[in-house]
Structures are given as C-alpha cells and as structure tokens.
Amino acid sequence: RRKNSGRLSSGINAEYGEDEEDERWLNKYKIQRTKNAELEAEHQDLQAKINITKIKLKDAEKNMAMKNPLDYSDAEVRKLLVQTNKEKNNLLSELKDYEWRLDSESQKFAKAEEQRKTFMVQLYGATEANRILNTEQSLKMQRMRKMKTQNKLLSSQQGSTKKVSPKNVSPKMIDPKKGPVKKTALVHNNLPKIEKQ
C-alpha cells in the first residue's frame, strides 16, 4: 500500500508540475501580448504627433508666404525673421525628437516581436513535448494492460498447473508442466545384490 500511495503522490505531483509549467508559459504569453499592444499604441501616438508637427511647419511656411514683405519695416522684418527662424528650429528639433523616439520605439517593438516569436516557438515545443510524453505514457499503459490480459489468459488456460518458464526447462525434463525429474525416482533400492567370488 505504501508503494502504491508513493507512486500515486509522485504521479499527482508530476501532473501538477506540468499544469504549473503550462500556467507559467500562459502568463508569459499574456504579459508579452500586453507589452506589444502598449508599444503599438505608443508607436501610433508618436506617428500622429509627427504628422501634426509637419502640418504646423507647413502652415507656418504658408503664413510667411501670404504676408506682403513690403508692408514691414526693416526692424519688423528682422524681428519676424528671428522669430520665424526660432520657431522653425523649435519645430525641427521637435520633429527630430519625435523621429528619434519613433525609431527607438520601433526597435523596441521589433525586439519584443522577436521575443514573442521565440516564446511562441518555445511554447509550441513544450506543448509538442508534452503531447509526445502523454502519447508515450498512454501507449505504455496500453502495453501493460495487454500484457496483464495475456497473463490472465495464460494462467486461466493452464489452470492449477505449475508455471515453468523456458529458462527452467532442462533437457532432463520429460514434461515441462510437471517440472524436473526427481532424483529419488532414478534410485532403485530393490536391485539384487552382487555376490563376491
């Protein structure tokens, strides 16, 4: 009974161990998907900000082109030129910053995508290994059941006769079912005595 209970507890522990491993992989997968969604949202947000900055830059250039430069004095033109250059530099700096951040986020996203692919390959390998292990165990159980049924059939066919394995059969055996020849069967005590001359 102790042996059987030990086997049963080890089987349960192995089963729970597999469940915990599956749960751990599933949690990793969910976390990776959440990270990917966040990176994708941030990527789209940065792309929208870049588009807005480009539109602002074009609008500023259009406004400069619309006003008639003859209406301004020299001081106003210089002031406007300095202000426009400052605004242009700020917008270009902001655009470069957004492009740099977009590039950085794209690299992070590509790295996360690679990790996701690696994880999916590992997950597939783990599930495949688990499936193969389960198949092997079921085949082993089927073989054991088949052997038990064959042994039962053999024992029922032989009835109460003594089982003799092929290893125990010697050339001295007349009938394998009855076992080896007894040593006392060959000794005859009732032979006539030999007289000395």
PDB file of C-alpha atoms in Angstrom, residues 2-171:
ATOM      1  CA  ARG A   2       2.799   2.424   0.836  1.00  0.00           C
ATOM      2  CA  LYS A   3       4.437   1.824  -2.559  1.00  0.00           C
ATOM      3  CA  ASN A   4       1.161   2.430  -4.367  1.00  0.00           C
ATOM      4  CA  SER A   5       0.474   5.616  -2.370  1.00  0.00           C
ATOM      5  CA  GLY A   6       4.026   6.836  -3.122  1.00  0.00           C
ATOM      6  CA  ARG A   7       3.537   6.233  -6.842  1.00  0.00           C
ATOM      7  CA  LEU A   8       0.166   7.946  -6.745  1.00  0.00           C
ATOM      8  CA  SER A   9       1.536  11.038  -4.960  1.00  0.00           C
ATOM      9  CA  SER A  10       4.505  11.263  -7.352  1.00  0.00           C
ATOM     10  CA  GLY A  11       2.104  10.965 -10.308  1.00  0.00           C
ATOM     11  CA  ILE A  12      -0.065  13.741  -8.882  1.00  0.00           C
ATOM     12  CA  ASN A  13       2.985  15.940  -8.271  1.00  0.00           C
ATOM     13  CA  ALA A  14       4.177  15.347 -11.851  1.00  0.00           C
ATOM     14  CA  GLU A  15       0.715  16.221 -13.145  1.00  0.00           C
ATOM     15  CA  TYR A  16       0.561  19.409 -11.042  1.00  0.00           C
ATOM     16  CA  GLY A  17       4.102  20.252 -12.142  1.00  0.00           C
ATOM     17  CA  GLU A  18       3.025  20.129 -15.789  1.00  0.00           C
ATOM     18  CA  ASP A  19      -0.015  22.293 -15.003  1.00  0.00           C
ATOM     19  CA  GLU A  20       2.188  24.857 -13.242  1.00  0.00           C
ATOM     20  CA  GLU A  21       4.594  24.880 -16.211  1.00  0.00           C
ATOM     21  CA  ASP A  22       1.683  25.433 -18.631  1.00  0.00           C
ATOM     22  CA  GLU A  23       0.319  28.214 -16.386  1.00  0.00           C
ATOM     23  CA  ARG A  24       3.738  29.896 -16.276  1.00  0.00           C
ATOM     24  CA  TRP A  25       4.040  29.847 -20.086  1.00  0.00           C
ATOM     25  CA  LEU A  26       0.488  31.201 -20.437  1.00  0.00           C
ATOM     26  CA  ASN A  27       1.249  34.096 -18.059  1.00  0.00           C
ATOM     27  CA  LYS A  28       4.414  34.932 -20.004  1.00  0.00           C
ATOM     28  CA  TYR A  29       2.431  34.936 -23.233  1.00  0.00           C
ATOM     29  CA  LYS A  30      -0.245  37.277 -21.792  1.00  0.00           C
ATOM     30  CA  ILE A  31       2.385  39.701 -20.450  1.00  0.00           C
ATOM     31  CA  GLN A  32       4.153  39.749 -23.834  1.00  0.00           C
ATOM     32  CA  ARG A  33       0.894  40.463 -25.665  1.00  0.00           C
ATOM     33  CA  THR A  34       0.139  43.361 -23.286  1.00  0.00           C
ATOM     34  CA  LYS A  35       3.616  44.842 -23.859  1.00  0.00           C
ATOM     35  CA  ASN A  36       3.194  44.502 -27.629  1.00  0.00           C
ATOM     36  CA  ALA A  37      -0.177  46.296 -27.505  1.00  0.00           C
ATOM     37  CA  GLU A  38       1.317  49.147 -25.416  1.00  0.00           C
ATOM     38  CA  LEU A  39       4.257  49.545 -27.797  1.00  0.00           C
ATOM     39  CA  GLU A  40       1.934  49.561 -30.801  1.00  0.00           C
ATOM     40  CA  ALA A  41      -0.272  52.260 -29.201  1.00  0.00           C
ATOM     41  CA  GLU A  42       2.775  54.405 -28.354  1.00  0.00           C
ATOM     42  CA  HIS A  43       4.098  53.930 -31.894  1.00  0.00           C
ATOM     43  CA  GLN A  44       0.809  55.170 -33.384  1.00  0.00           C
ATOM     44  CA  ASP A  45       0.723  58.123 -30.947  1.00  0.00           C
ATOM     45  CA  LEU A  46       4.228  59.217 -31.920  1.00  0.00           C
ATOM     46  CA  GLN A  47       3.379  58.880 -35.613  1.00  0.00           C
ATOM     47  CA  ALA A  48       0.322  61.121 -35.102  1.00  0.00           C
ATOM     48  CA  LYS A  49       2.437  63.740 -33.275  1.00  0.00           C
ATOM     49  CA  ILE A  50       4.973  63.750 -36.128  1.00  0.00           C
ATOM     50  CA  ASN A  51       2.188  64.291 -38.648  1.00  0.00           C
ATOM     51  CA  ILE A  52       0.791  67.195 -36.556  1.00  0.00           C
ATOM     52  CA  THR A  53       4.259  68.784 -36.323  1.00  0.00           C
ATOM     53  CA  LYS A  54       4.735  68.510 -40.088  1.00  0.00           C
ATOM     54  CA  ILE A  55       1.340  70.193 -40.640  1.00  0.00           C
ATOM     55  CA  LYS A  56       2.290  73.023 -38.220  1.00  0.00           C
ATOM     56  CA  LEU A  57       5.569  73.541 -40.068  1.00  0.00           C
ATOM     57  CA  LYS A  58       3.797  73.749 -43.424  1.00  0.00           C
ATOM     58  CA  ASP A  59       1.208  76.176 -42.013  1.00  0.00           C
ATOM     59  CA  ALA A  60       3.952  78.456 -40.647  1.00  0.00           C
ATOM     60  CA  GLU A  61       5.661  78.484 -44.038  1.00  0.00           C
ATOM     61  CA  LYS A  62       2.331  79.305 -45.753  1.00  0.00           C
ATOM     62  CA  ASN A  63       1.637  82.173 -43.342  1.00  0.00           C
ATOM     63  CA  MET A  64       5.051  83.637 -44.087  1.00  0.00           C
ATOM     64  CA  ALA A  65       4.395  83.384 -47.815  1.00  0.00           C
ATOM     65  CA  MET A  66       0.937  85.056 -47.555  1.00  0.00           C
ATOM     66  CA  LYS A  67       2.054  88.310 -45.927  1.00  0.00           C
ATOM     67  CA  ASN A  68       3.429  91.005 -48.168  1.00  0.00           C
ATOM     68  CA  PRO A  69       7.048  91.743 -47.178  1.00  0.00           C
ATOM     69  CA  LEU A  70       6.717  95.382 -48.421  1.00  0.00           C
ATOM     70  CA  ASP A  71       4.334  96.223 -45.574  1.00  0.00           C
ATOM     71  CA  TYR A  72       7.030  95.599 -42.926  1.00  0.00           C
ATOM     72  CA  SER A  73       9.809  97.949 -41.835  1.00  0.00           C
ATOM     73  CA  ASP A  74      13.416  96.717 -41.630  1.00  0.00           C
ATOM     74  CA  ALA A  75      13.244  96.234 -37.858  1.00  0.00           C
ATOM     75  CA  GLU A  76       9.967  94.298 -38.129  1.00  0.00           C
ATOM     76  CA  VAL A  77      11.380  92.128 -40.893  1.00  0.00           C
ATOM     77  CA  ARG A  78      14.470  91.312 -38.801  1.00  0.00           C
ATOM     78  CA  LYS A  79      12.314  90.608 -35.738  1.00  0.00           C
ATOM     79  CA  LEU A  80       9.960  88.437 -37.816  1.00  0.00           C
ATOM     80  CA  LEU A  81      12.912  86.633 -39.386  1.00  0.00           C
ATOM     81  CA  VAL A  82      14.465  85.884 -35.981  1.00  0.00           C
ATOM     82  CA  GLN A  83      11.095  84.736 -34.615  1.00  0.00           C
ATOM     83  CA  THR A  84      10.417  82.569 -37.675  1.00  0.00           C
ATOM     84  CA  ASN A  85      13.869  81.001 -37.535  1.00  0.00           C
ATOM     85  CA  LYS A  86      13.429  80.316 -33.825  1.00  0.00           C
ATOM     86  CA  GLU A  87      10.017  78.739 -34.446  1.00  0.00           C
ATOM     87  CA  LYS A  88      11.399  76.730 -37.363  1.00  0.00           C
ATOM     88  CA  ASN A  89      14.318  75.472 -35.248  1.00  0.00           C
ATOM     89  CA  ASN A  90      11.950  74.523 -32.427  1.00  0.00           C
ATOM     90  CA  LEU A  91       9.684  72.647 -34.823  1.00  0.00           C
ATOM     91  CA  LEU A  92      12.652  70.891 -36.487  1.00  0.00           C
ATOM     92  CA  SER A  93      14.031  69.965 -33.068  1.00  0.00           C
ATOM     93  CA  GLU A  94      10.647  68.625 -32.019  1.00  0.00           C
ATOM     94  CA  LEU A  95      10.379  66.692 -35.287  1.00  0.00           C
ATOM     95  CA  LYS A  96      13.838  65.161 -34.809  1.00  0.00           C
ATOM     96  CA  ASP A  97      12.952  64.248 -31.225  1.00  0.00           C
ATOM     97  CA  TYR A  98       9.753  62.541 -32.358  1.00  0.00           C
ATOM     98  CA  GLU A  99      11.575  60.732 -35.156  1.00  0.00           C
ATOM     99  CA  TRP A 100      14.268  59.568 -32.719  1.00  0.00           C
ATOM    100  CA  ARG A 101      11.616  58.368 -30.264  1.00  0.00           C
ATOM    101  CA  LEU A 102       9.717  56.672 -33.084  1.00  0.00           C
ATOM    102  CA  ASP A 103      12.886  54.922 -34.208  1.00  0.00           C
ATOM    103  CA  SER A 104      13.652  53.861 -30.623  1.00  0.00           C
ATOM    104  CA  GLU A 105      10.110  52.552 -30.112  1.00  0.00           C
ATOM    105  CA  SER A 106      10.283  50.739 -33.461  1.00  0.00           C
ATOM    106  CA  GLN A 107      13.456  48.978 -32.326  1.00  0.00           C
ATOM    107  CA  LYS A 108      11.821  48.059 -29.010  1.00  0.00           C
ATOM    108  CA  PHE A 109       8.775  46.812 -30.872  1.00  0.00           C
ATOM    109  CA  ALA A 110      10.937  44.711 -33.228  1.00  0.00           C
ATOM    110  CA  LYS A 111      12.800  43.263 -30.233  1.00  0.00           C
ATOM    111  CA  ALA A 112       9.513  42.488 -28.463  1.00  0.00           C
ATOM    112  CA  GLU A 113       8.220  40.863 -31.651  1.00  0.00           C
ATOM    113  CA  GLU A 114      11.345  38.676 -31.834  1.00  0.00           C
ATOM    114  CA  GLN A 115      10.873  37.699 -28.183  1.00  0.00           C
ATOM    115  CA  ARG A 116       7.237  36.868 -28.903  1.00  0.00           C
ATOM    116  CA  LYS A 117       8.239  34.652 -31.833  1.00  0.00           C
ATOM    117  CA  THR A 118      10.889  32.904 -29.711  1.00  0.00           C
ATOM    118  CA  PHE A 119       8.360  32.458 -26.941  1.00  0.00           C
ATOM    119  CA  MET A 120       5.785  31.010 -29.359  1.00  0.00           C
ATOM    120  CA  VAL A 121       8.397  28.552 -30.675  1.00  0.00           C
ATOM    121  CA  GLN A 122       9.264  27.527 -27.098  1.00  0.00           C
ATOM    122  CA  LEU A 123       5.585  27.232 -26.212  1.00  0.00           C
ATOM    123  CA  TYR A 124       4.947  25.082 -29.286  1.00  0.00           C
ATOM    124  CA  GLY A 125       7.974  22.914 -28.418  1.00  0.00           C
ATOM    125  CA  ALA A 126       6.782  22.499 -24.830  1.00  0.00           C
ATOM    126  CA  THR A 127       3.244  21.555 -25.882  1.00  0.00           C
ATOM    127  CA  GLU A 128       4.627  19.169 -28.522  1.00  0.00           C
ATOM    128  CA  ALA A 129       6.927  17.535 -25.942  1.00  0.00           C
ATOM    129  CA  ASN A 130       4.005  17.274 -23.517  1.00  0.00           C
ATOM    130  CA  ARG A 131       1.825  15.694 -26.214  1.00  0.00           C
ATOM    131  CA  ILE A 132       4.560  13.169 -27.116  1.00  0.00           C
ATOM    132  CA  LEU A 133       5.065  12.329 -23.440  1.00  0.00           C
ATOM    133  CA  ASN A 134       1.332  11.803 -22.951  1.00  0.00           C
ATOM    134  CA  THR A 135       1.193   9.613 -26.073  1.00  0.00           C
ATOM    135  CA  GLU A 136       4.127   7.521 -24.859  1.00  0.00           C
ATOM    136  CA  GLN A 137       2.524   7.120 -21.435  1.00  0.00           C
ATOM    137  CA  SER A 138      -0.797   6.052 -22.938  1.00  0.00           C
ATOM    138  CA  LEU A 139       0.985   3.538 -25.210  1.00  0.00           C
ATOM    139  CA  LYS A 140       2.900   2.194 -22.230  1.00  0.00           C
ATOM    140  CA  MET A 141      -0.345   1.814 -20.246  1.00  0.00           C
ATOM    141  CA  GLN A 142      -1.966   0.015 -23.198  1.00  0.00           C
ATOM    142  CA  ARG A 143       1.000  -2.385 -23.423  1.00  0.00           C
ATOM    143  CA  MET A 144       0.825  -3.068 -19.693  1.00  0.00           C
ATOM    144  CA  ARG A 145      -2.926  -3.748 -19.894  1.00  0.00           C
ATOM    145  CA  LYS A 146      -2.381  -6.051 -22.880  1.00  0.00           C
ATOM    146  CA  MET A 147       0.348  -7.964 -21.022  1.00  0.00           C
ATOM    147  CA  LYS A 148      -1.893  -8.316 -17.955  1.00  0.00           C
ATOM    148  CA  THR A 149      -4.749  -9.686 -20.035  1.00  0.00           C
ATOM    149  CA  GLN A 150      -2.387 -12.100 -21.803  1.00  0.00           C
ATOM    150  CA  ASN A 151      -1.012 -13.294 -18.458  1.00  0.00           C
ATOM    151  CA  LYS A 152      -4.541 -13.782 -17.132  1.00  0.00           C
ATOM    152  CA  LEU A 153      -5.491 -15.765 -20.224  1.00  0.00           C
ATOM    153  CA  LEU A 154      -2.378 -17.953 -19.930  1.00  0.00           C
ATOM    154  CA  SER A 155      -2.949 -18.588 -16.241  1.00  0.00           C
ATOM    155  CA  SER A 156      -6.615 -19.444 -16.844  1.00  0.00           C
ATOM    156  CA  GLN A 157      -5.650 -21.833 -19.677  1.00  0.00           C
ATOM    157  CA  GLN A 158      -3.044 -23.604 -17.568  1.00  0.00           C
ATOM    158  CA  GLY A 159      -5.412 -23.837 -14.630  1.00  0.00           C
ATOM    159  CA  SER A 160      -3.748 -25.016 -11.469  1.00  0.00           C
ATOM    160  CA  THR A 161      -0.695 -26.490 -13.221  1.00  0.00           C
ATOM    161  CA  LYS A 162       2.699 -25.199 -12.215  1.00  0.00           C
ATOM    162  CA  LYS A 163       4.135 -22.390 -14.354  1.00  0.00           C
ATOM    163  CA  VAL A 164       7.509 -23.229 -15.889  1.00  0.00           C
ATOM    164  CA  SER A 165       9.436 -20.566 -17.715  1.00  0.00           C
ATOM    165  CA  PRO A 166      11.569 -21.566 -20.740  1.00  0.00           C
ATOM    166  CA  LYS A 167      14.708 -20.806 -18.682  1.00  0.00           C
ATOM    167  CA  ASN A 168      13.815 -23.514 -16.166  1.00  0.00           C
ATOM    168  CA  VAL A 169      13.194 -26.225 -18.785  1.00  0.00           C
ATOM    169  CA  SER A 170      16.176 -28.595 -18.878  1.00  0.00           C
ATOM    170  CA  PRO A 171      16.826 -31.500 -21.244  1.00  0.00           C
TER     171      PRO A 171
END
